[in-house]
């Protein structure tokens, strides 16, 4: 079983082999170079991709700053889900922070899976529920934890990112200023040395 198929099962649930093949066969390899855009805000999102390798930053430009919503790492899907599902302009810009390898399905192929996979609507509901649960957990973290607790929690599960992406992106994603992030980071570094 390929990495794509394993991840399809982890996101969409266990399914018959023929359904898994029908879905995975609709994905094609795509590569992005560092700095390439997967999507620009205001444009329609017409694809969903699974990240095989590399890092992509999901962000939005506000009046006075860029806000990083997420950094997508291998093993995750990336898209502006609202734009993909509701045919609205994308809210997010998605840019490759490193060279990246993706498995991509076009929006058209994604929306036609129900024609060949009998229980697709059930599987898709599981996928969207997982996305929603993930977002609920992130919101709860932001509301219930201090800046330092958010930093420690994120660091515990994403240590490698601290050496791979500009730290201001992580600070933004955690909802703190670069100065607060730096102060917490220096405190953590001095307590471990």
Short mmCIF file of C-alpha atoms in Angstrom, two decimals:
data_model
loop_
_atom_site.label_atom_id
_atom_site.label_comp_id
_atom_site.label_asym_id
_atom_site.label_seq_id
_atom_site.Cartn_x
_atom_site.Cartn_y
_atom_site.Cartn_z
CA UNK A 1 0.00 0.00 0.00
CA UNK A 2 1.37 3.45 -0.92
CA UNK A 3 1.79 6.38 1.47
CA UNK A 4 -1.10 8.07 -0.34
CA UNK A 5 -3.38 5.05 0.16
CA UNK A 6 -2.42 4.76 3.84
CA UNK A 7 -3.24 8.42 4.37
CA UNK A 8 -6.49 8.18 2.44
CA UNK A 9 -7.53 5.44 4.88
CA UNK A 10 -6.42 7.45 7.91
CA UNK A 11 -8.42 10.49 6.76
CA UNK A 12 -11.40 8.89 5.04
CA UNK A 13 -11.68 5.61 6.98
CA UNK A 14 -11.40 1.96 5.99
CA UNK A 15 -12.91 1.25 2.61
CA UNK A 16 -13.03 -1.60 0.10
CA UNK A 17 -9.93 -2.02 -2.06
CA UNK A 18 -11.79 -1.03 -5.23
CA UNK A 19 -12.97 2.22 -3.62
CA UNK A 20 -9.45 2.97 -2.43
CA UNK A 21 -8.12 2.36 -5.95
CA UNK A 22 -10.86 4.49 -7.52
CA UNK A 23 -9.95 7.41 -5.23
CA UNK A 24 -6.14 7.09 -5.31
CA UNK A 25 -6.09 6.73 -9.11
CA UNK A 26 -7.56 10.23 -9.40
CA UNK A 27 -4.50 11.77 -7.71
CA UNK A 28 -1.44 12.68 -9.78
CA UNK A 29 2.08 13.70 -8.71
CA UNK A 30 2.80 17.44 -8.57
CA UNK A 31 6.00 19.22 -7.57
CA UNK A 32 6.48 22.73 -6.30
CA UNK A 33 9.75 24.60 -5.99
CA UNK A 34 10.48 26.69 -2.93
CA UNK A 35 8.58 29.97 -3.34
CA UNK A 36 6.02 28.54 -5.79
CA UNK A 37 2.36 29.20 -5.04
CA UNK A 38 -0.04 26.32 -4.63
CA UNK A 39 -2.87 28.87 -4.39
CA UNK A 40 -3.32 32.64 -4.17
CA UNK A 41 -6.07 34.30 -2.13
CA UNK A 42 -8.94 35.50 -4.30
CA UNK A 43 -8.50 32.73 -6.87
CA UNK A 44 -10.66 29.61 -6.88
CA UNK A 45 -9.13 26.57 -5.17
CA UNK A 46 -9.57 23.84 -7.75
CA UNK A 47 -7.50 21.07 -6.18
CA UNK A 48 -6.79 19.13 -3.00
CA UNK A 49 -3.30 17.80 -2.37
CA UNK A 50 -1.66 15.37 -0.01
CA UNK A 51 1.83 16.48 1.02
CA UNK A 52 4.34 13.69 0.32
CA UNK A 53 7.40 15.84 1.13
CA UNK A 54 8.16 19.47 1.80
CA UNK A 55 6.49 22.30 3.70
CA UNK A 56 3.72 24.68 2.61
CA UNK A 57 2.59 27.79 4.46
CA UNK A 58 -1.09 28.73 4.55
CA UNK A 59 -1.45 32.45 5.23
CA UNK A 60 -3.47 35.60 4.67
CA UNK A 61 -2.31 39.15 4.13
CA UNK A 62 -4.25 41.57 6.34
CA UNK A 63 -4.05 45.35 6.17
CA UNK A 64 -0.90 45.52 8.29
CA UNK A 65 0.60 42.01 8.49
CA UNK A 66 0.67 38.46 7.23
CA UNK A 67 -1.10 35.91 9.42
CA UNK A 68 0.10 32.32 9.14
CA UNK A 69 -2.84 29.98 9.60
CA UNK A 70 -0.92 26.70 9.24
CA UNK A 71 2.28 25.08 8.01
CA UNK A 72 1.41 21.91 6.17
CA UNK A 73 3.91 19.09 6.60
CA UNK A 74 4.22 15.61 5.04
CA UNK A 75 1.23 13.43 5.84
CA UNK A 76 -1.33 16.24 5.71
CA UNK A 77 -3.73 17.46 3.06
CA UNK A 78 -3.61 21.05 1.85
CA UNK A 79 -6.30 23.16 0.16
CA UNK A 80 -8.64 26.02 0.88
CA UNK A 81 -11.43 23.61 1.74
CA UNK A 82 -14.17 26.26 1.76
CA UNK A 83 -13.18 27.44 -1.72
CA UNK A 84 -12.90 23.88 -3.03
CA UNK A 85 -16.28 22.73 -1.70
CA UNK A 86 -18.34 25.89 -2.17
CA UNK A 87 -16.73 27.34 -5.33
CA UNK A 88 -15.88 30.62 -3.59
CA UNK A 89 -12.69 32.67 -3.95
CA UNK A 90 -9.88 31.33 -1.76
CA UNK A 91 -9.32 33.11 1.55
CA UNK A 92 -5.79 31.75 1.93
CA UNK A 93 -2.56 31.97 -0.01
CA UNK A 94 -0.57 28.72 0.06
CA UNK A 95 3.14 28.90 -0.73
CA UNK A 96 5.88 26.27 -0.77
CA UNK A 97 8.47 27.01 1.95
CA UNK A 98 10.67 24.24 0.54
CA UNK A 99 10.64 22.11 -2.58
CA UNK A 100 7.57 19.91 -2.21
CA UNK A 101 6.15 16.74 -3.70
CA UNK A 102 2.38 16.41 -3.66
CA UNK A 103 -0.32 14.01 -4.77
CA UNK A 104 -3.05 16.22 -6.23
CA UNK A 105 -6.66 15.65 -7.22
CA UNK A 106 -8.49 18.27 -9.26
CA UNK A 107 -11.64 19.76 -7.83
CA UNK A 108 -13.60 18.29 -10.73
CA UNK A 109 -12.28 14.77 -10.02
CA UNK A 110 -12.82 15.22 -6.29
CA UNK A 111 -16.45 16.20 -6.82
CA UNK A 112 -17.04 13.23 -9.17
CA UNK A 113 -15.78 10.52 -6.78
CA UNK A 114 -19.36 9.91 -5.65
CA UNK A 115 -20.13 8.61 -9.15
CA UNK A 116 -17.72 5.67 -8.73
CA UNK A 117 -17.49 5.11 -4.96
CA UNK A 118 -20.90 4.09 -3.58
CA UNK A 119 -20.31 5.23 0.04
CA UNK A 120 -18.32 8.35 -0.88
CA UNK A 121 -20.64 10.76 0.93
CA UNK A 122 -20.12 8.79 4.15
CA UNK A 123 -16.33 8.78 3.64
CA UNK A 124 -16.26 12.47 2.78
CA UNK A 125 -18.28 13.25 5.92
CA UNK A 126 -15.57 11.48 7.99
CA UNK A 127 -12.86 13.51 6.24
CA UNK A 128 -14.60 16.83 6.86
CA UNK A 129 -15.37 15.83 10.46
CA UNK A 130 -11.64 15.14 11.02
CA UNK A 131 -10.78 18.56 9.57
CA UNK A 132 -13.40 20.20 11.79
CA UNK A 133 -12.21 18.34 14.91
CA UNK A 134 -8.64 19.40 14.20
CA UNK A 135 -9.75 23.05 13.94
CA UNK A 136 -11.80 22.75 17.14
CA UNK A 137 -8.69 21.49 18.95
CA UNK A 138 -6.66 24.43 17.63
CA UNK A 139 -9.29 26.94 18.72
CA UNK A 140 -9.49 25.37 22.18
CA UNK A 141 -5.69 25.50 22.49
CA UNK A 142 -5.72 29.22 21.62
CA UNK A 143 -8.51 29.96 24.07
CA UNK A 144 -7.39 27.83 27.00
CA UNK A 145 -3.58 28.04 27.00
CA UNK A 146 -1.19 30.86 27.74
CA UNK A 147 1.29 31.88 25.03
CA UNK A 148 3.99 29.83 26.77
CA UNK A 149 1.75 26.77 27.01
CA UNK A 150 0.88 27.06 23.30
CA UNK A 151 4.58 27.32 22.47
CA UNK A 152 5.46 24.24 24.56
CA UNK A 153 2.55 22.23 23.18
CA UNK A 154 3.43 23.04 19.58
CA UNK A 155 7.15 22.47 20.17
CA UNK A 156 6.48 19.05 21.70
CA UNK A 157 4.83 17.80 18.51
CA UNK A 158 6.71 19.84 15.87
CA UNK A 159 10.35 20.23 17.04
CA UNK A 160 11.71 19.80 13.51
CA UNK A 161 9.81 22.84 12.20
CA UNK A 162 11.78 25.16 14.49
CA UNK A 163 14.87 24.53 12.36
CA UNK A 164 13.09 24.45 8.99
CA UNK A 165 10.91 27.56 8.77
CA UNK A 166 11.28 31.21 9.73
CA UNK A 167 10.27 31.48 13.38
CA UNK A 168 7.99 34.48 12.74
CA UNK A 169 5.68 32.10 10.82
CA UNK A 170 5.42 29.80 13.83
CA UNK A 171 4.86 32.80 16.11
CA UNK A 172 2.03 34.02 13.87
CA UNK A 173 0.47 30.57 13.71
CA UNK A 174 0.53 30.40 17.52
CA UNK A 175 -1.12 33.82 17.77
CA UNK A 176 1.78 35.73 19.29
CA UNK A 177 4.13 38.52 18.30
CA UNK A 178 7.68 37.63 17.27
CA UNK A 179 8.88 39.41 20.44
CA UNK A 180 6.73 37.24 22.74
CA UNK A 181 7.75 34.12 20.82
CA UNK A 182 11.43 35.07 21.11
CA UNK A 183 11.14 35.75 24.84
CA UNK A 184 9.48 32.35 25.44
CA UNK A 185 11.99 30.58 23.19
CA UNK A 186 14.96 32.18 24.97
CA UNK A 187 13.49 31.18 28.33
CA UNK A 188 13.07 27.58 27.16
CA UNK A 189 16.57 27.45 25.67
CA UNK A 190 18.17 28.82 28.84
CA UNK A 191 16.25 26.35 31.05
CA UNK A 192 17.48 23.35 28.99
CA UNK A 193 21.15 24.38 28.87
#
